[in-house]
Amino acid sequence: MFIKVNFSTTSKISYTLSTLKNIQKSVVMSKFDLPDRLKGNEKSVWVEYIQLALKYKPLVNLGQGFPDFHAPENVTKALADSATSENPLLNQYTRGFGHPRLVNVVAKLYSKLLNRTLDPNNEILITAGAYEALYATLQGHTNPGDEWIIIEPFFDCYVPIVKSAGGIPRFIALKPKRTNGPLSSADWIFDKQELEGLFNEKTKGIVINTPHNPLGKVFTLDELQFIANLAKKWNTLVVADEVYEWLVYEPYKHIRIATLPDMYERTITIGSAGKTFSVTGWKLGWAYGPANLLYNLQIVHQNSVYTCNTPIQEAVAIGFEQELERFDQPDCYFVSLAKELTSKRDYMAKFLSDVGMSPTIPEGGYFMIANWTALKDKVNLEEETDEHRDYRFTKWMTKNVGVQGIPPSAFYSSEHKYLGEDNVRYCFIKKDENLKKAAEILMKWKSQE
């Protein structure tokens, strides 16, 4: 007996079953999609450029901001001693809001700098890097619809943190007041009228980064006072990202906005052991401010990180104690590192100028912005597919010249990315021989027809 099969019908049934399976799979997968509050935050310039470096192995990586030389011996020795101490508790959980020895010395240091007595147990919070301090601050103080004023260029974590908490970032860009001749980071300023226009009844606060990454700008007393007056007028918070507080070059001075009249009460200040002691891999930071403001941060912290690495906190505490003993002396690391970096900064500025770029000389920090457009005829930007020119320039240079930088448009909002496209960010907290190597590579490349 023969059975007649309608292949057309069979194909339709097969197609229908396949379609149903795809629909079912789609429904199941959509349940596990990225939550809406995190969408738009998927890209990271650091993830992308670390991968770029791993793949193409540039001869000199001046991209990420960390030293390629040893941290101060007294601090690394303190960590080794802490980990091998006779006290077994130094390898166990410590107090959630900060190791007692560390919060006490941090309070002692900033009490001295702010000329007021800080409560170590209620006005200091130790965090998993300054990154977590920023996260706990912005998450802890943002309700849906709250507006945060963010100064561009900005460290790229500010915006995703605000957005994921339901907040709304409002942007104002620092722009150079002149474009010809040598530039200083002091030449990059904000428009006071524009900033004043951003403040309103929805404004929760403003984020200030001084000394600034990536420009190296050290905000002046006049600029900080203008911001402080607006914060008081509109009853807003100020988040002061001061992780480069010790890296200020003569004759400039770092001013803590929390020291201005009636500003401590509305300011949360962020610091970093990684930047202070050149140990970025330790990922330890802190926030200080009035107890009522830090309470919100404590709630975020205790329900996420809860407590930080105990031996590292012990080591950083010892480091602070030792530096306080020689505070303001030439051998104090807070003094000596900036002096050491001054010559590195000046050397980088010279070789970037010699190769044809136009650097902005930073007053602080360890990054340098340089306009690269005079070299555009030597760079085949068409070989790269990125939307923004600085991405194409930095990727082409990594692959073809062997010197890696970071594209500054990553530090701007989408509507202002064009402001960063003509620049590249380089890091100069590197060994002298590696800076010299970068100079030689760039000069050799420039000399080629």
Tab-separated table of C-alpha atoms in Angstrom:
chain	number	residue	atom	x	y	z
A	1	MET	CA	0.000	0.000	0.000
A	2	PHE	CA	1.323	3.411	-0.904
A	3	ILE	CA	0.727	6.498	1.147
A	4	LYS	CA	0.633	9.733	-0.763
A	5	VAL	CA	2.483	12.452	1.048
A	6	ASN	CA	1.805	16.101	0.301
A	7	PHE	CA	5.315	17.532	0.549
A	8	SER	CA	3.962	21.027	0.323
A	9	THR	CA	1.828	20.432	3.410
A	10	THR	CA	4.715	18.745	5.219
A	11	SER	CA	6.958	21.722	4.495
A	12	LYS	CA	4.316	24.077	5.823
A	13	ILE	CA	3.974	22.033	9.021
A	14	SER	CA	7.761	21.973	9.451
A	15	TYR	CA	7.983	25.716	8.837
A	16	THR	CA	5.161	26.353	11.308
A	17	LEU	CA	6.811	24.233	14.021
A	18	SER	CA	10.123	25.984	13.421
A	19	THR	CA	8.439	29.369	13.634
A	20	LEU	CA	6.677	28.410	16.868
A	21	LYS	CA	9.973	27.249	18.363
A	22	ASN	CA	11.645	30.533	17.388
A	23	ILE	CA	8.787	32.514	18.883
A	24	GLN	CA	8.934	30.413	22.056
A	25	LYS	CA	12.705	30.882	22.222
A	26	SER	CA	12.308	34.625	21.671
A	27	VAL	CA	9.724	34.861	24.454
A	28	VAL	CA	11.948	32.893	26.827
A	29	MET	CA	15.060	34.920	25.970
A	30	SER	CA	13.254	38.282	26.263
A	31	LYS	CA	12.612	37.420	29.898
A	32	PHE	CA	16.365	37.514	30.441
A	33	ASP	CA	17.225	40.547	28.330
A	34	LEU	CA	19.232	43.376	29.831
A	35	PRO	CA	16.957	45.360	32.165
A	36	ASP	CA	15.736	48.651	30.729
A	37	ARG	CA	17.561	50.685	33.390
A	38	LEU	CA	20.898	49.347	32.102
A	39	LYS	CA	20.266	49.700	28.380
A	40	GLY	CA	22.437	52.262	26.664
A	41	ASN	CA	25.317	51.545	29.039
A	42	GLU	CA	26.692	48.508	27.211
A	43	LYS	CA	29.764	50.102	25.616
A	44	SER	CA	32.942	50.845	27.561
A	45	VAL	CA	35.963	52.545	26.061
A	46	TRP	CA	38.170	50.714	28.590
A	47	VAL	CA	36.921	47.250	27.656
A	48	GLU	CA	37.289	48.076	23.975
A	49	TYR	CA	40.774	49.570	24.199
A	50	ILE	CA	42.193	46.957	26.550
A	51	GLN	CA	41.066	44.364	24.023
A	52	LEU	CA	42.608	46.450	21.248
A	53	ALA	CA	45.944	46.489	23.089
A	54	LEU	CA	45.820	42.752	23.740
A	55	LYS	CA	45.179	42.052	20.060
A	56	TYR	CA	47.638	44.457	18.421
A	57	LYS	CA	50.252	44.728	21.209
A	58	PRO	CA	51.317	48.363	20.720
A	59	LEU	CA	54.974	49.109	21.412
A	60	VAL	CA	53.960	51.757	23.961
A	61	ASN	CA	50.560	51.933	25.665
A	62	LEU	CA	49.854	55.479	26.840
A	63	GLY	CA	46.137	54.783	27.110
A	64	GLN	CA	44.998	53.669	30.542
A	65	GLY	CA	45.872	55.781	33.557
A	66	PHE	CA	48.174	53.773	35.738
A	67	PRO	CA	51.896	53.843	36.507
A	68	ASP	CA	54.180	51.258	34.916
A	69	PHE	CA	56.710	51.646	37.746
A	70	HIS	CA	56.747	50.363	41.311
A	71	ALA	CA	54.567	51.806	44.042
A	72	PRO	CA	56.352	53.336	47.072
A	73	GLU	CA	58.137	50.597	48.993
A	74	ASN	CA	56.773	51.599	52.383
A	75	VAL	CA	53.209	50.991	51.163
A	76	THR	CA	53.843	47.647	49.455
A	77	LYS	CA	55.837	46.501	52.498
A	78	ALA	CA	52.896	47.473	54.694
A	79	LEU	CA	50.646	45.214	52.615
A	80	ALA	CA	53.042	42.283	52.857
A	81	ASP	CA	53.354	42.796	56.610
A	82	SER	CA	49.580	43.040	56.988
A	83	ALA	CA	48.959	39.823	55.073
A	84	THR	CA	51.575	37.906	57.084
A	85	SER	CA	50.862	39.568	60.421
A	86	GLU	CA	50.643	37.612	63.650
A	87	ASN	CA	47.170	39.092	63.976
A	88	PRO	CA	44.911	36.572	62.169
A	89	LEU	CA	42.058	39.077	61.950
A	90	LEU	CA	43.920	41.148	59.357
A	91	ASN	CA	42.957	38.502	56.808
A	92	GLN	CA	39.304	38.400	57.863
A	93	TYR	CA	36.286	40.658	57.450
A	94	THR	CA	36.659	44.090	58.976
A	95	ARG	CA	34.137	46.823	59.793
A	96	GLY	CA	31.765	47.247	56.857
A	97	PHE	CA	32.005	51.029	56.507
A	98	GLY	CA	35.771	51.073	56.851
A	99	HIS	CA	38.629	49.390	58.704
A	100	PRO	CA	38.981	51.218	62.063
A	101	ARG	CA	42.672	52.045	61.627
A	102	LEU	CA	42.022	53.449	58.144
A	103	VAL	CA	38.954	55.577	58.881
A	104	ASN	CA	40.748	57.074	61.875
A	105	VAL	CA	43.785	58.189	59.896
A	106	VAL	CA	41.673	59.360	56.923
A	107	ALA	CA	39.609	61.454	59.344
A	108	LYS	CA	42.804	62.818	60.873
A	109	LEU	CA	44.199	63.803	57.464
A	110	TYR	CA	41.065	65.530	56.173
A	111	SER	CA	40.344	67.176	59.526
A	112	LYS	CA	43.737	68.827	59.041
A	113	LEU	CA	43.058	69.768	55.405
A	114	LEU	CA	39.506	71.014	55.963
A	115	ASN	CA	40.240	72.671	59.312
A	116	ARG	CA	37.308	70.909	60.965
A	117	THR	CA	37.011	67.738	63.041
A	118	LEU	CA	35.649	64.776	61.081
A	119	ASP	CA	33.925	61.852	62.788
A	120	PRO	CA	35.756	58.741	61.498
A	121	ASN	CA	32.771	56.455	62.052
A	122	ASN	CA	30.067	58.604	60.475
A	123	GLU	CA	31.757	61.019	58.083
A	124	ILE	CA	34.098	58.585	56.307
A	125	LEU	CA	33.123	55.628	54.105
A	126	ILE	CA	35.750	53.272	52.660
A	127	THR	CA	34.810	51.878	49.254
A	128	ALA	CA	36.004	49.471	46.569
A	129	GLY	CA	37.857	52.184	44.694
A	130	ALA	CA	36.737	55.733	44.010
A	131	TYR	CA	34.509	54.116	41.380
A	132	GLU	CA	32.337	52.547	44.071
A	133	ALA	CA	32.337	55.783	46.058
A	134	LEU	CA	30.905	57.532	42.998
A	135	TYR	CA	28.437	54.695	42.450
A	136	ALA	CA	27.219	54.735	46.043
A	137	THR	CA	26.935	58.531	45.975
A	138	LEU	CA	24.974	58.857	42.749
A	139	GLN	CA	22.830	55.765	43.341
A	140	GLY	CA	22.215	56.743	46.942
A	141	HIS	CA	21.145	60.289	46.156
A	142	THR	CA	19.129	59.880	42.946
A	143	ASN	CA	15.391	59.485	42.593
A	144	PRO	CA	13.801	58.984	39.160
A	145	GLY	CA	13.667	62.347	37.409
A	146	ASP	CA	16.409	63.970	39.479
A	147	GLU	CA	18.805	66.012	37.363
A	148	TRP	CA	22.589	65.943	37.737
A	149	ILE	CA	24.789	68.562	36.105
A	150	ILE	CA	27.893	66.958	34.601
A	151	ILE	CA	30.844	68.936	33.297
A	152	GLU	CA	32.324	67.696	30.014
A	153	PRO	CA	34.640	66.020	29.334
A	154	PHE	CA	33.772	63.694	32.221
A	155	PHE	CA	34.982	60.382	33.612
A	156	ASP	CA	32.790	57.978	31.716
A	157	CYS	CA	31.125	56.231	34.671
A	158	TYR	CA	29.193	59.326	35.833
A	159	VAL	CA	26.505	59.132	33.166
A	160	PRO	CA	25.621	55.404	33.296
A	161	ILE	CA	25.407	55.553	37.088
A	162	VAL	CA	23.011	58.505	36.981
A	163	LYS	CA	20.907	56.959	34.225
A	164	SER	CA	20.678	53.527	35.853
A	165	ALA	CA	19.282	55.219	38.966
A	166	GLY	CA	16.604	56.938	36.887
A	167	GLY	CA	18.352	60.294	36.963
A	168	ILE	CA	18.752	62.734	34.088
A	169	PRO	CA	22.221	64.042	33.212
A	170	ARG	CA	22.469	67.661	32.077
A	171	PHE	CA	25.711	68.648	30.370
A	172	ILE	CA	27.947	71.676	30.157
A	173	ALA	CA	31.256	71.537	28.298
A	174	LEU	CA	34.593	73.059	29.178
A	175	LYS	CA	35.861	74.808	26.054
A	176	PRO	CA	39.191	76.476	25.316
A	177	LYS	CA	38.919	80.257	25.372
A	178	ARG	CA	41.508	80.367	22.585
A	179	THR	CA	42.676	77.914	19.971
A	180	ASN	CA	46.005	79.304	18.768
A	181	GLY	CA	49.371	79.034	20.489
A	182	PRO	CA	50.292	76.840	23.454
A	183	LEU	CA	47.303	75.869	25.589
A	184	SER	CA	47.085	75.349	29.334
A	185	SER	CA	44.307	73.403	30.998
A	186	ALA	CA	43.435	76.747	32.646
A	187	ASP	CA	42.337	77.914	29.183
A	188	TRP	CA	39.466	75.404	29.286
A	189	ILE	CA	36.519	77.109	30.991
A	190	PHE	CA	32.758	76.807	31.382
A	191	ASP	CA	30.285	79.493	30.377
A	192	LYS	CA	28.905	80.890	33.639
A	193	GLN	CA	25.607	81.957	32.124
A	194	GLU	CA	25.135	78.532	30.547
A	195	LEU	CA	25.869	76.776	33.842
A	196	GLU	CA	23.494	79.030	35.751
A	197	GLY	CA	20.777	78.168	33.231
A	198	LEU	CA	21.081	74.438	33.984
A	199	PHE	CA	20.126	74.782	37.652
A	200	ASN	CA	16.432	74.414	38.455
A	201	GLU	CA	14.099	72.893	41.029
A	202	LYS	CA	14.779	69.383	39.644
A	203	THR	CA	18.558	69.659	40.065
A	204	LYS	CA	19.813	67.152	42.639
A	205	GLY	CA	23.461	68.109	42.275
A	206	ILE	CA	26.550	68.774	40.224
A	207	VAL	CA	29.652	66.607	39.776
A	208	ILE	CA	33.010	68.413	39.782
A	209	ASN	CA	36.287	66.685	38.940
A	210	THR	CA	39.318	68.691	40.062
A	211	PRO	CA	42.134	68.146	39.208
A	212	HIS	CA	40.377	67.122	36.042
A	213	ASN	CA	40.578	63.972	33.940
A	214	PRO	CA	41.344	64.212	31.035
A	215	LEU	CA	42.208	67.926	30.751
A	216	GLY	CA	44.283	68.324	33.911
A	217	LYS	CA	42.357	71.489	34.798
A	218	VAL	CA	42.592	72.660	38.408
A	219	PHE	CA	39.438	74.632	39.111
A	220	THR	CA	40.069	78.146	40.417
A	221	LEU	CA	38.630	79.671	43.569
A	222	ASP	CA	36.453	81.947	41.431
A	223	GLU	CA	35.051	78.980	39.484
A	224	LEU	CA	34.410	76.924	42.615
A	225	GLN	CA	32.807	79.878	44.398
A	226	PHE	CA	30.482	80.427	41.438
A	227	ILE	CA	29.430	76.765	41.543
A	228	ALA	CA	29.066	76.872	45.337
A	229	ASN	CA	26.774	79.899	45.194
A	230	LEU	CA	24.518	78.161	42.668
A	231	ALA	CA	24.443	74.987	44.788
A	232	LYS	CA	23.374	76.995	47.827
A	233	LYS	CA	20.826	79.034	45.865
A	234	TRP	CA	19.128	75.915	44.493
A	235	ASN	CA	19.768	73.698	47.555
A	236	THR	CA	21.691	71.053	45.609
A	237	LEU	CA	24.486	68.619	46.356
A	238	VAL	CA	28.054	68.850	45.112
A	239	VAL	CA	29.970	65.657	44.370
A	240	ALA	CA	33.666	66.541	44.355
A	241	ASP	CA	35.717	63.907	42.537
A	242	GLU	CA	39.183	64.779	43.863
A	243	VAL	CA	41.095	61.566	43.213
A	244	TYR	CA	44.069	63.511	41.759
A	245	GLU	CA	44.199	65.888	44.728
A	246	TRP	CA	47.952	65.417	45.304
A	247	LEU	CA	48.937	65.643	41.644
A	248	VAL	CA	49.003	69.422	41.194
A	249	TYR	CA	51.948	71.158	39.564
A	250	GLU	CA	53.542	74.367	40.770
A	251	PRO	CA	52.466	77.123	41.004
A	252	TYR	CA	48.896	75.809	41.045
A	253	LYS	CA	46.998	74.859	44.200
A	254	HIS	CA	44.172	72.388	44.739
A	255	ILE	CA	41.162	73.941	46.459
A	256	ARG	CA	38.647	71.642	48.114
A	257	ILE	CA	35.149	72.999	47.513
A	258	ALA	CA	34.090	71.541	50.867
A	259	THR	CA	36.272	74.197	52.561
A	260	LEU	CA	34.258	77.102	51.118
A	261	PRO	CA	31.692	78.791	53.389
A	262	ASP	CA	28.631	76.605	54.100
A	263	MET	CA	29.718	73.999	51.559
A	264	TYR	CA	30.813	71.075	53.733
A	265	GLU	CA	27.155	70.542	54.640
A	266	ARG	CA	26.218	69.842	50.998
A	267	THR	CA	29.392	68.258	49.615
A	268	ILE	CA	30.457	64.623	49.241
A	269	THR	CA	34.144	64.347	48.379
A	270	ILE	CA	35.668	61.297	46.686
A	271	GLY	CA	39.274	60.107	47.132
A	272	SER	CA	41.416	57.234	45.892
A	273	ALA	CA	44.211	55.176	47.408
A	274	GLY	CA	45.085	54.007	43.899
A	275	LYS	CA	45.845	57.559	42.767
A	276	THR	CA	47.308	58.683	46.110
A	277	PHE	CA	49.838	55.852	46.449
A	278	SER	CA	50.171	54.738	42.801
A	279	VAL	CA	48.443	51.402	43.489
A	280	THR	CA	45.468	51.484	41.115
A	281	GLY	CA	45.151	47.690	41.262
A	282	TRP	CA	44.320	47.829	44.953
A	283	LYS	CA	40.908	49.349	44.131
A	284	LEU	CA	40.397	51.216	47.396
A	285	GLY	CA	38.726	54.599	47.746
A	286	TRP	CA	36.649	56.662	50.118
A	287	ALA	CA	33.996	59.312	50.439
A	288	TYR	CA	33.825	61.921	53.160
A	289	GLY	CA	31.131	64.400	54.071
A	290	PRO	CA	28.415	65.110	56.648
A	291	ALA	CA	26.875	62.059	58.294
A	292	ASN	CA	23.357	62.715	56.964
A	293	LEU	CA	24.647	62.673	53.370
A	294	LEU	CA	26.927	59.669	53.854
A	295	TYR	CA	24.051	57.636	55.300
A	296	ASN	CA	22.636	57.093	51.801
A	297	LEU	CA	26.018	55.860	50.597
A	298	GLN	CA	26.261	53.464	53.523
A	299	ILE	CA	22.932	51.875	52.577
A	300	VAL	CA	24.098	51.283	48.986
A	301	HIS	CA	27.487	50.019	50.184
A	302	GLN	CA	26.183	47.586	52.791
A	303	ASN	CA	23.795	46.048	50.280
A	304	SER	CA	26.388	45.567	47.548
A	305	VAL	CA	30.060	45.477	48.520
A	306	TYR	CA	29.441	45.500	52.306
A	307	THR	CA	33.116	45.550	53.285
A	308	CYS	CA	36.443	46.064	51.542
A	309	ASN	CA	39.699	44.119	51.508
A	310	THR	CA	41.109	44.095	55.055
A	311	PRO	CA	44.890	43.786	54.503
A	312	ILE	CA	44.794	46.483	51.822
A	313	GLN	CA	42.905	48.816	54.164
A	314	GLU	CA	45.493	48.131	56.868
A	315	ALA	CA	48.344	48.853	54.436
A	316	VAL	CA	46.800	52.102	53.199
A	317	ALA	CA	46.261	53.166	56.808
A	318	ILE	CA	49.945	52.588	57.554
A	319	GLY	CA	50.867	54.504	54.411
A	320	PHE	CA	48.786	57.489	55.516
A	321	GLU	CA	50.245	57.381	59.026
A	322	GLN	CA	53.766	57.461	57.613
A	323	GLU	CA	53.020	60.290	55.190
A	324	LEU	CA	51.378	62.344	57.931
A	325	GLU	CA	54.611	62.128	59.923
A	326	ARG	CA	56.472	63.859	57.062
A	327	PHE	CA	53.550	65.902	55.775
A	328	ASP	CA	54.582	68.791	53.471
A	329	GLN	CA	58.212	67.661	53.581
A	330	PRO	CA	60.088	66.981	50.312
A	331	ASP	CA	60.157	63.215	50.984
A	332	CYS	CA	56.400	63.050	51.595
A	333	TYR	CA	54.916	61.046	48.705
A	334	PHE	CA	52.125	63.614	48.374
A	335	VAL	CA	54.841	66.129	47.481
A	336	SER	CA	57.473	64.025	45.723
A	337	LEU	CA	55.202	62.328	43.168
A	338	ALA	CA	53.989	65.618	41.700
A	339	LYS	CA	57.565	66.862	41.429
A	340	GLU	CA	58.601	63.627	39.711
A	341	LEU	CA	55.732	63.887	37.245
A	342	THR	CA	56.456	67.501	36.330
A	343	SER	CA	59.434	66.534	34.180
A	344	LYS	CA	57.457	63.686	32.583
A	345	ARG	CA	54.644	66.093	31.754
A	346	ASP	CA	57.040	68.600	30.193
A	347	TYR	CA	58.831	65.886	28.217
A	348	MET	CA	55.567	64.576	26.772
A	349	ALA	CA	54.414	68.082	25.884
A	350	LYS	CA	57.670	68.637	23.989
A	351	PHE	CA	57.661	65.425	21.962
A	352	LEU	CA	53.982	65.767	21.096
A	353	SER	CA	54.689	69.313	19.900
A	354	ASP	CA	57.753	68.148	17.970
A	355	VAL	CA	55.718	65.538	16.149
A	356	GLY	CA	53.143	68.138	15.140
A	357	MET	CA	50.400	67.779	17.729
A	358	SER	CA	49.139	70.660	19.892
A	359	PRO	CA	49.059	69.565	23.547
A	360	THR	CA	47.169	71.192	26.401
A	361	ILE	CA	49.606	71.494	29.325
A	362	PRO	CA	47.840	70.139	32.426
A	363	GLU	CA	47.927	71.910	35.782
A	364	GLY	CA	47.228	68.616	37.545
A	365	GLY	CA	46.576	64.897	37.078
A	366	TYR	CA	48.660	62.687	34.809
A	367	PHE	CA	46.883	62.935	31.476
A	368	MET	CA	47.495	65.168	28.497
A	369	ILE	CA	45.057	66.109	25.757
A	370	ALA	CA	46.613	66.842	22.360
A	371	ASN	CA	45.059	68.024	19.113
A	372	TRP	CA	46.213	65.598	16.395
A	373	THR	CA	44.602	67.139	13.306
A	374	ALA	CA	47.875	68.555	11.903
A	375	LEU	CA	48.807	64.898	11.269
A	376	LYS	CA	45.608	63.951	9.466
A	377	ASP	CA	47.359	63.567	6.097
A	378	LYS	CA	49.645	60.904	7.579
A	379	VAL	CA	46.767	58.861	9.016
A	380	ASN	CA	44.464	56.762	6.876
A	381	LEU	CA	41.250	57.242	8.824
A	382	GLU	CA	39.263	55.463	6.105
A	383	GLU	CA	40.781	52.164	7.225
A	384	GLU	CA	38.724	52.394	10.430
A	385	THR	CA	34.943	52.270	10.588
A	386	ASP	CA	34.159	54.099	13.850
A	387	GLU	CA	31.789	57.029	13.746
A	388	HIS	CA	34.083	59.471	15.524
A	389	ARG	CA	37.425	60.648	14.177
A	390	ASP	CA	39.333	60.312	17.462
A	391	TYR	CA	38.367	56.632	17.657
A	392	ARG	CA	39.598	56.122	14.111
A	393	PHE	CA	42.824	58.029	14.816
A	394	THR	CA	43.657	56.159	18.038
A	395	LYS	CA	42.873	52.756	16.554
A	396	TRP	CA	44.891	53.437	13.400
A	397	MET	CA	47.838	54.649	15.502
A	398	THR	CA	47.670	51.573	17.729
A	399	LYS	CA	47.669	49.195	14.768
A	400	ASN	CA	50.080	50.983	12.427
A	401	VAL	CA	52.411	53.081	14.589
A	402	GLY	CA	52.410	51.199	17.881
A	403	VAL	CA	51.478	54.015	20.281
A	404	GLN	CA	48.086	53.756	21.954
A	405	GLY	CA	46.022	56.657	23.273
A	406	ILE	CA	42.402	57.066	24.321
A	407	PRO	CA	39.689	58.860	22.273
A	408	PRO	CA	38.354	61.797	24.325
A	409	SER	CA	34.931	61.784	22.658
A	410	ALA	CA	34.220	58.863	25.022
A	411	PHE	CA	34.045	61.510	27.760
A	412	TYR	CA	31.301	63.591	26.122
A	413	SER	CA	27.542	63.250	25.748
A	414	SER	CA	26.296	62.144	22.344
A	415	GLU	CA	25.384	65.698	21.332
A	416	HIS	CA	28.831	67.039	22.253
A	417	LYS	CA	31.141	64.254	21.057
A	418	TYR	CA	32.335	66.450	18.208
A	419	LEU	CA	34.137	68.577	20.818
A	420	GLY	CA	36.539	65.719	21.549
A	421	GLU	CA	37.113	64.352	18.051
A	422	ASP	CA	40.200	66.414	17.214
A	423	ASN	CA	42.050	65.310	20.352
A	424	VAL	CA	43.724	62.257	21.830
A	425	ARG	CA	44.404	61.541	25.506
A	426	TYR	CA	47.805	60.242	26.579
A	427	CYS	CA	49.000	59.223	30.050
A	428	PHE	CA	52.455	60.332	31.265
A	429	ILE	CA	52.758	58.510	34.595
A	430	LYS	CA	55.129	56.091	32.865
A	431	LYS	CA	58.799	55.144	33.089
A	432	ASP	CA	61.128	57.659	31.446
A	433	GLU	CA	62.386	54.999	29.050
A	434	ASN	CA	58.842	54.277	27.869
A	435	LEU	CA	58.098	57.954	27.308
A	436	LYS	CA	61.372	58.200	25.389
A	437	LYS	CA	60.392	55.153	23.359
A	438	ALA	CA	57.056	56.750	22.499
A	439	ALA	CA	58.848	59.915	21.407
A	440	GLU	CA	61.243	57.972	19.183
A	441	ILE	CA	58.442	55.949	17.580
A	442	LEU	CA	56.379	59.044	16.834
A	443	MET	CA	59.332	61.034	15.459
A	444	LYS	CA	60.388	58.138	13.236
A	445	TRP	CA	56.824	57.813	11.953
A	446	LYS	CA	56.583	61.546	11.292
A	447	SER	CA	59.823	61.546	9.295
A	448	GLN	CA	58.532	58.899	6.896
A	449	GLU	CA	57.148	60.121	3.587
